[in-house]
C-alpha atoms as one frame of an Amber mdcrd trajectory, in Angstrom:
protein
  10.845 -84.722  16.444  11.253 -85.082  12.956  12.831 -88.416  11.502  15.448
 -86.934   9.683  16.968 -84.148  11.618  20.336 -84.995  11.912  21.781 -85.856
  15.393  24.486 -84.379  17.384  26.474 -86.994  18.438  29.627 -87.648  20.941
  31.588 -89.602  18.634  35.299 -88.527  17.525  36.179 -89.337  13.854  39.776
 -90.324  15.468  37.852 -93.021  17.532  37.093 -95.013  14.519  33.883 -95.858
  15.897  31.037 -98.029  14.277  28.868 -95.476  12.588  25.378 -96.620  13.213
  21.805 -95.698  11.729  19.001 -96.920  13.754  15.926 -97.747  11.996  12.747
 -98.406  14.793   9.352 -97.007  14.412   9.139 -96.303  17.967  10.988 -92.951
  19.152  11.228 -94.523  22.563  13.270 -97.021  21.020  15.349 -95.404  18.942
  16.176 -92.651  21.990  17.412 -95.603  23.967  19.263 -97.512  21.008  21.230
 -94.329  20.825  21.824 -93.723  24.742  22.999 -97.334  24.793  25.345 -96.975
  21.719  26.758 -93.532  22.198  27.739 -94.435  25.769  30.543 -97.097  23.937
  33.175 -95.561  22.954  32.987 -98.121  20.257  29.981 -97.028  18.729  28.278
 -94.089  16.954  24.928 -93.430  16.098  25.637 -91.199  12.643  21.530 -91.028
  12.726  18.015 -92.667  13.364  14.777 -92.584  11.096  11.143 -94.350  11.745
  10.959 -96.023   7.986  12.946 -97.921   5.197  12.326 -95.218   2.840  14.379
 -92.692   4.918  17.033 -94.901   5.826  17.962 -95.868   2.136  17.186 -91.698
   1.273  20.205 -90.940   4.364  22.295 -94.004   3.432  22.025 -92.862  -0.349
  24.223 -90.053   0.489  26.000 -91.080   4.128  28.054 -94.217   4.682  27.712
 -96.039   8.019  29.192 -99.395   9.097  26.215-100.748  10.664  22.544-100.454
  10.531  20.119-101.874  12.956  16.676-102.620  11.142  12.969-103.201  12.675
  11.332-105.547  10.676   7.902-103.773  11.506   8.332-100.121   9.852   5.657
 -97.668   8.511   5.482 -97.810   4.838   8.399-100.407   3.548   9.224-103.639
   6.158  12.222-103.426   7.160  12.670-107.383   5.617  11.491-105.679   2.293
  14.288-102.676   2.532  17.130-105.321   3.481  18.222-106.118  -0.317  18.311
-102.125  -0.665  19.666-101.171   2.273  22.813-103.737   0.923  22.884-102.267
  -2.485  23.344 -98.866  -1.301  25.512 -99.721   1.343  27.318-103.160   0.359
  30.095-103.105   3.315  27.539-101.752   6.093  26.395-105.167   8.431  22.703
-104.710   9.187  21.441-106.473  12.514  17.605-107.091  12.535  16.663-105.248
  16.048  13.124-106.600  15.983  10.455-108.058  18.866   8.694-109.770  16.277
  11.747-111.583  14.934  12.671-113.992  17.114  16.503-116.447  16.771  15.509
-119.374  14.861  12.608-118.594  13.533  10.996-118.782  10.319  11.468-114.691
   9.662  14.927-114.785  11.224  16.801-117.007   8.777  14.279-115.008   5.913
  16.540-112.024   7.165  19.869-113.915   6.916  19.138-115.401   3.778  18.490
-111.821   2.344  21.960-110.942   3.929  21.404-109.621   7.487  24.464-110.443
   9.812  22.608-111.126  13.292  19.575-111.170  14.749  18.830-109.162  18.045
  15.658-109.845  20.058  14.305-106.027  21.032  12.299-106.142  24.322   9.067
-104.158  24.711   9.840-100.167  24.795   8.623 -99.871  28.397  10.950-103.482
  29.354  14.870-102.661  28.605  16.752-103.281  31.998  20.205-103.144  32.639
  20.620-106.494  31.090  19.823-105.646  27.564  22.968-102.495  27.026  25.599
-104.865  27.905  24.212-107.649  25.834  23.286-105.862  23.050  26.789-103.858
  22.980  28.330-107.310  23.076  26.717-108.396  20.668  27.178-105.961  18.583
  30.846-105.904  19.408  31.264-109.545  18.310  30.331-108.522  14.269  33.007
-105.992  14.119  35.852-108.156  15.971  37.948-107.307  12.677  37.159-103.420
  12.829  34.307-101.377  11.245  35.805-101.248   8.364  35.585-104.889   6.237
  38.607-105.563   5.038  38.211-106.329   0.713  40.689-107.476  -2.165  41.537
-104.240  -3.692  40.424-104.039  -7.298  43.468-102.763  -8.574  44.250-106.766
  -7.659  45.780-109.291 -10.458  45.169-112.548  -9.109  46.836-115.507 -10.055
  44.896-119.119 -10.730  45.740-122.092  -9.774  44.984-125.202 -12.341  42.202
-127.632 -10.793  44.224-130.582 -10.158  43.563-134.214 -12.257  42.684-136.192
  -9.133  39.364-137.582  -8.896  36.709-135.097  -7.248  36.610-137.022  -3.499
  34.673-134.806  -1.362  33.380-130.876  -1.833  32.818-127.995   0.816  31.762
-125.111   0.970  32.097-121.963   2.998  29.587-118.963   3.302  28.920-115.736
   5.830  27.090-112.639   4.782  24.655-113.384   2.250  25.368-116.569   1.843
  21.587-118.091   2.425  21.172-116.626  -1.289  23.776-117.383  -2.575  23.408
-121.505  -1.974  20.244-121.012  -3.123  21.463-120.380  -6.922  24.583-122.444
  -5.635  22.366-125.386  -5.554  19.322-124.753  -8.148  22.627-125.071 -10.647
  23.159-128.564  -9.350  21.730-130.714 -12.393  22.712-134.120 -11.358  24.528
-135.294  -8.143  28.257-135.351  -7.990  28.448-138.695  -6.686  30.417-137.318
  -3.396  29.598-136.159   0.406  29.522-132.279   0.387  30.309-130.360   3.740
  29.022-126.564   4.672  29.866-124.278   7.262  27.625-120.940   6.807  28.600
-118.563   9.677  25.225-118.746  11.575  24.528-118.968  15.218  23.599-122.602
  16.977  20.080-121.648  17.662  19.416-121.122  13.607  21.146-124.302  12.482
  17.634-126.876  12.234  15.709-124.166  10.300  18.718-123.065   8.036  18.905
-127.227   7.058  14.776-127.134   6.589  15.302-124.555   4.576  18.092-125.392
   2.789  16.883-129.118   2.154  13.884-127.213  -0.128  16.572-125.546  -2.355
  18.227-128.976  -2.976  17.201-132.880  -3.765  20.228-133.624  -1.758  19.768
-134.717   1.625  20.921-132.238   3.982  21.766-132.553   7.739  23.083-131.384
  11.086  26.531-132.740  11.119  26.965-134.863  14.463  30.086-136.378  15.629
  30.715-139.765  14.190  28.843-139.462  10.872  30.030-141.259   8.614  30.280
-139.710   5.554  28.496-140.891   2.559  28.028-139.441  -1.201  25.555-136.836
  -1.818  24.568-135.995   1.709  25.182-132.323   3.095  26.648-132.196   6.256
  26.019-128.754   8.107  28.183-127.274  10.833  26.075-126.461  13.904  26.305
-122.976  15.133  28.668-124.009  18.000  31.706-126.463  16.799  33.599-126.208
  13.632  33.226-129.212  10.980  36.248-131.421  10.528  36.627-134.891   9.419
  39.085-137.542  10.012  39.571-141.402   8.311  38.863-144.312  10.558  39.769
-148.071  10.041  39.111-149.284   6.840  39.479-146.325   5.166  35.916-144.726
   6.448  35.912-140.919   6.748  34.178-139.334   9.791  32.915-136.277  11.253
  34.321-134.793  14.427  33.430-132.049  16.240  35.754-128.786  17.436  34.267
-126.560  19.705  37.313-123.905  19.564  36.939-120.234  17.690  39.623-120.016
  15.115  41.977-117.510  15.995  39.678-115.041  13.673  36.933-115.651  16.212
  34.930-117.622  13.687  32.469-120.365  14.936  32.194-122.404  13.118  35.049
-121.665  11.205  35.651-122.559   6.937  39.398-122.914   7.454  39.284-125.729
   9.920  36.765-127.515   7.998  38.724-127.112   4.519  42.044-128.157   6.485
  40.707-131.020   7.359  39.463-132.099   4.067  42.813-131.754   2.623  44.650
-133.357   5.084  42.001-136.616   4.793  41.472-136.564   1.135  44.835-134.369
  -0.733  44.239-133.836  -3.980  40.692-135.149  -4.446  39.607-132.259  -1.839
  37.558-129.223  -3.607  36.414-125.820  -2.184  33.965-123.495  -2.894  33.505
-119.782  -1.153  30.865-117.547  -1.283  29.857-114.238  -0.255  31.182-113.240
   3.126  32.873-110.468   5.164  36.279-110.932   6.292  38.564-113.733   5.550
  37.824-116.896   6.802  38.300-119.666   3.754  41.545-118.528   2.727  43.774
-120.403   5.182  41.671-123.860   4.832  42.058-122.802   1.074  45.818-122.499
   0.999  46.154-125.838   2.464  43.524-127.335  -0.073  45.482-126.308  -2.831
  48.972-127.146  -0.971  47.672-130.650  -0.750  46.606-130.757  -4.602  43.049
-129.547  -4.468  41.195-126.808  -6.203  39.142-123.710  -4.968  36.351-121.685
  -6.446  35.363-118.529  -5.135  32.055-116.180  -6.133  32.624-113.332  -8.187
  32.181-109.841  -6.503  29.105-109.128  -8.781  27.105-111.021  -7.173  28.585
-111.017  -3.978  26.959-109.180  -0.829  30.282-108.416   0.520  33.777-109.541
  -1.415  35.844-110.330   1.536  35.928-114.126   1.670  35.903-114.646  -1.439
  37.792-111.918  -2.578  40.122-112.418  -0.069  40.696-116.044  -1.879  40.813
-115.026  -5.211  43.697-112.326  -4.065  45.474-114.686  -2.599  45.364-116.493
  -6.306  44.588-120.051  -4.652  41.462-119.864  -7.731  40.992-121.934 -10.290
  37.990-120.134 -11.418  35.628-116.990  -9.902  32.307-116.814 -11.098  28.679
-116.372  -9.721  26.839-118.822  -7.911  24.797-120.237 -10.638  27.527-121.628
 -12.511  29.335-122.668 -10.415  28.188-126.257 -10.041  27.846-127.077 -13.381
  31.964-125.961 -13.532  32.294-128.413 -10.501  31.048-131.204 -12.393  32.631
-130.727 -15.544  35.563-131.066 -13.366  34.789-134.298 -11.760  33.529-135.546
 -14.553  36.671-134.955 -16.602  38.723-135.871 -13.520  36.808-139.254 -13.376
C-alpha cells in the first residue's frame, strides 16, 4: 500500500471530529491506530504515512488537529520533524506514539521541550490488547477537553496594557504548556543576575516527567530548581516546580513566612497543575509585589490567576505570538489586556529586572 494514498474514512465534517495523521513506520501499526481512532466518534484519521518527510509534504497542504508521531521513522526521526511538523501546522497537538520513548525519560521531555503535547507508550505491533484502545482514546481525549479546535486571541485584537505597578518585585511565577520547555530555556539564558526573589513554575506536564523536567531545567539556569513539596518554605532565588499531580499555591505562616501547599483538584479547565491557582495565590499572599509571566501554551489557563494578579496590584507579561508554539495562553492574556508588556522569551527577564530594580 502506498504511504500516501489517501484514506476513505467514516468521519462526518458535522461531527467536528479530531482530524488525525498517523505517522508509524510499521503498516501494522498504523492499520490499527486507525481502527482504534475511527471507531470514536470523536476522532478521524484524515491520513497515515511511514516518514516525516510525507507527513510535513500532506500537512503542507491539509490541516489536521492532531498528529501522532513515531520517533523511529525511515529517513527524518520523527524527534527531528517535530519543530516542522509545528511550523506547518502551529495549532495541530502532536502526541509522540513511540515504543522507544518511554514517560519520563530522557527522549520524552526532549519531545516536550521541542513542543510535543503527550507522550504515549506504543506496545509491540503483535501486543495491543483490549487495554490499549480505551487508554489510548482517553488519552487522547484528555488533550482536546476544550475541542479540536484551540481557541486563539484573534489578531484583529487591540489589547489594552496595564502599567507594572511601583511595589517592590516580592515573588515571580511563571506559567507554561505547549512548547514551553523552549521557551524557559531562552526565558532563563536571559537571566543575567538573580532577582533577589523565590520564583514559582507550573509547566503543564504529567507527574511521571516532573524529576527529569527539574534536571533538565536546573542545566538551563544557575538558579536552584526543585520539586515543590508541601511546607517549603520559600526562599529567594530558588525555583519551585509544580509536580505533575497538585497545583502550586502558597500561603503566609506565623511570622510572616510564606509556604508552599499542595492542591490536588483540576481547575475547572481540567488543568493539573493549573497556572491560575498558583498565580491566585501569589496575589492573595503578596498583592502588589506579585509578578507573572506566561508563555507559550494552548488554551487559557493563566488568565484568571492573571486577572487577580493585576486586581491585587501586580503586573503580567505574556510571550509574543512570534515566538510562540501556540498563542492561546498567552494570547489569551494579552486579549484580555491584563499586559504590561508582550515580548519573546529572551527579553523578557532582563524587562523583569529593570522592573524590580526600578521598583526597589
Amino acid at each position: 500500500m502506498n504511504a500516501m494514498t489517501p484514506i476513505m474514512t467514516s468521519c462526518k465534517s458535522g461531527d467536528r471530529p479530531v482530524r488525525t495523521l498517523v505517522v508509524d513506520d510499521s503498516v501494522v501499526v498504523r492499520t490499527v491506530i486507525e481502527r482504534i481512532l475511527n471507531a470514536d466518534p470523536g476522532f478521524c484519521v484524515d491520513h497515515k504515512t511511514n516518514s516525516a518527510e510525507q507527513a510535513l509534504e500532506y500537512l503542507a497542504g491539509h490541516d489536521v488537529d492532531l498528529v501522532l508521531l513515531d520517533i523511529e521513522l525511515p529517513g527524518q526521526s520523527g524527534l527531528a520533524a517535530l519543530p516542522h511538523i509545528l511550523e506547518t501546522r502551529p495549532n495541530a497537538k502532536v502526541a509522540i506514539l513511540s515504543g522507544k520513548c518511554e514517560e519520563g525519560s530522557a527522549a520524552a521531555v526532549e519531545a516536550l521541550a521541542l513542543g510535543a503535547s503527550d507522550i504515549v507508550s506504543k506496545p509491540g505491533s503483535g501486543s495491543f490488547g483490549e487495554q490499549f484502545p480505551q487508554a489510548l482514546i482517553g488519552r487522547l481525549t484528555r488533550l482536546f477537553e476544550d475541542g479540536p479546535f484551540p481557541t486563539s486571541v484573534p489578531r484583529a485584537a487591540a489589547p489594552g496594557f496595564v502599567e507594572p505597578s511601583a511595589a517592590p518585585l516580592a515573588c515571580l511565577g511563571i506559567g507554561a504548556s505547549t512548547g514551553g520547555i523552549h521557551a524557559l530555556g531562552q526565558l532563563f539564558d536571559g537571566l543575567e543576575s538573580p532577582l533577589g526573589v523565590p520564583i514559582l513554575l507550573t509547566q503543564h506536564l504529567p507527574a511521571s516527567f516532573t524529576v527529569y523536567f527539574v534536571q533538565q531545567l536546573s542545566r538551563m539556569t544557575r538558579l536552584r530548581v526543585k520539586v515543590a513539596e508541601i511546607g517549603d518554605t520559600l526562599a529567594p532565588d530558588i525555583v519551585y516546580v509544580a509536580p505533575g499531580d497538585a497545583n502550586l499555591l502558597i500561603r503566609k505562616g506565623l511570622h510572616g513566612r510564606v509556604h508552599v501547599t499542595l492542591d490536588p483538584e483540576r481547575t475547572p479547565a481540567g488543568n493539573l497543575p493549573g497556572v491560575d491557582p498558583m498565580l491566585t495565590s501569589m496575589a492573595d499572599v503578596y498583592g502588589a509585589g506579585a509578578a507573572g509571566i506566561i508563555l507559550t501554551g494552548m488554551g487559557r489557563d493563566g488568565t484568571a490567576g492573571a486577572r487577580d494578579v493585576v486586581a491585587a496590584g501586580g503586573w503580567i507579561v505574556a510571550q509574543d505570538e512570534a515566538s510562540s508554539v501556540v498563542w492561546g495562553m498567552p494570547g489569551s492574556v494579552t486579549g484580555a489586556g491584563l499586559t504590561c508588556a508582550v515580548m519573546a522569551p529572551s527579553a523578557i527577564m532582563s524587562f523583569v529586572a529593570r522592573r524590580a530594580k526600578a521598583a526597589a
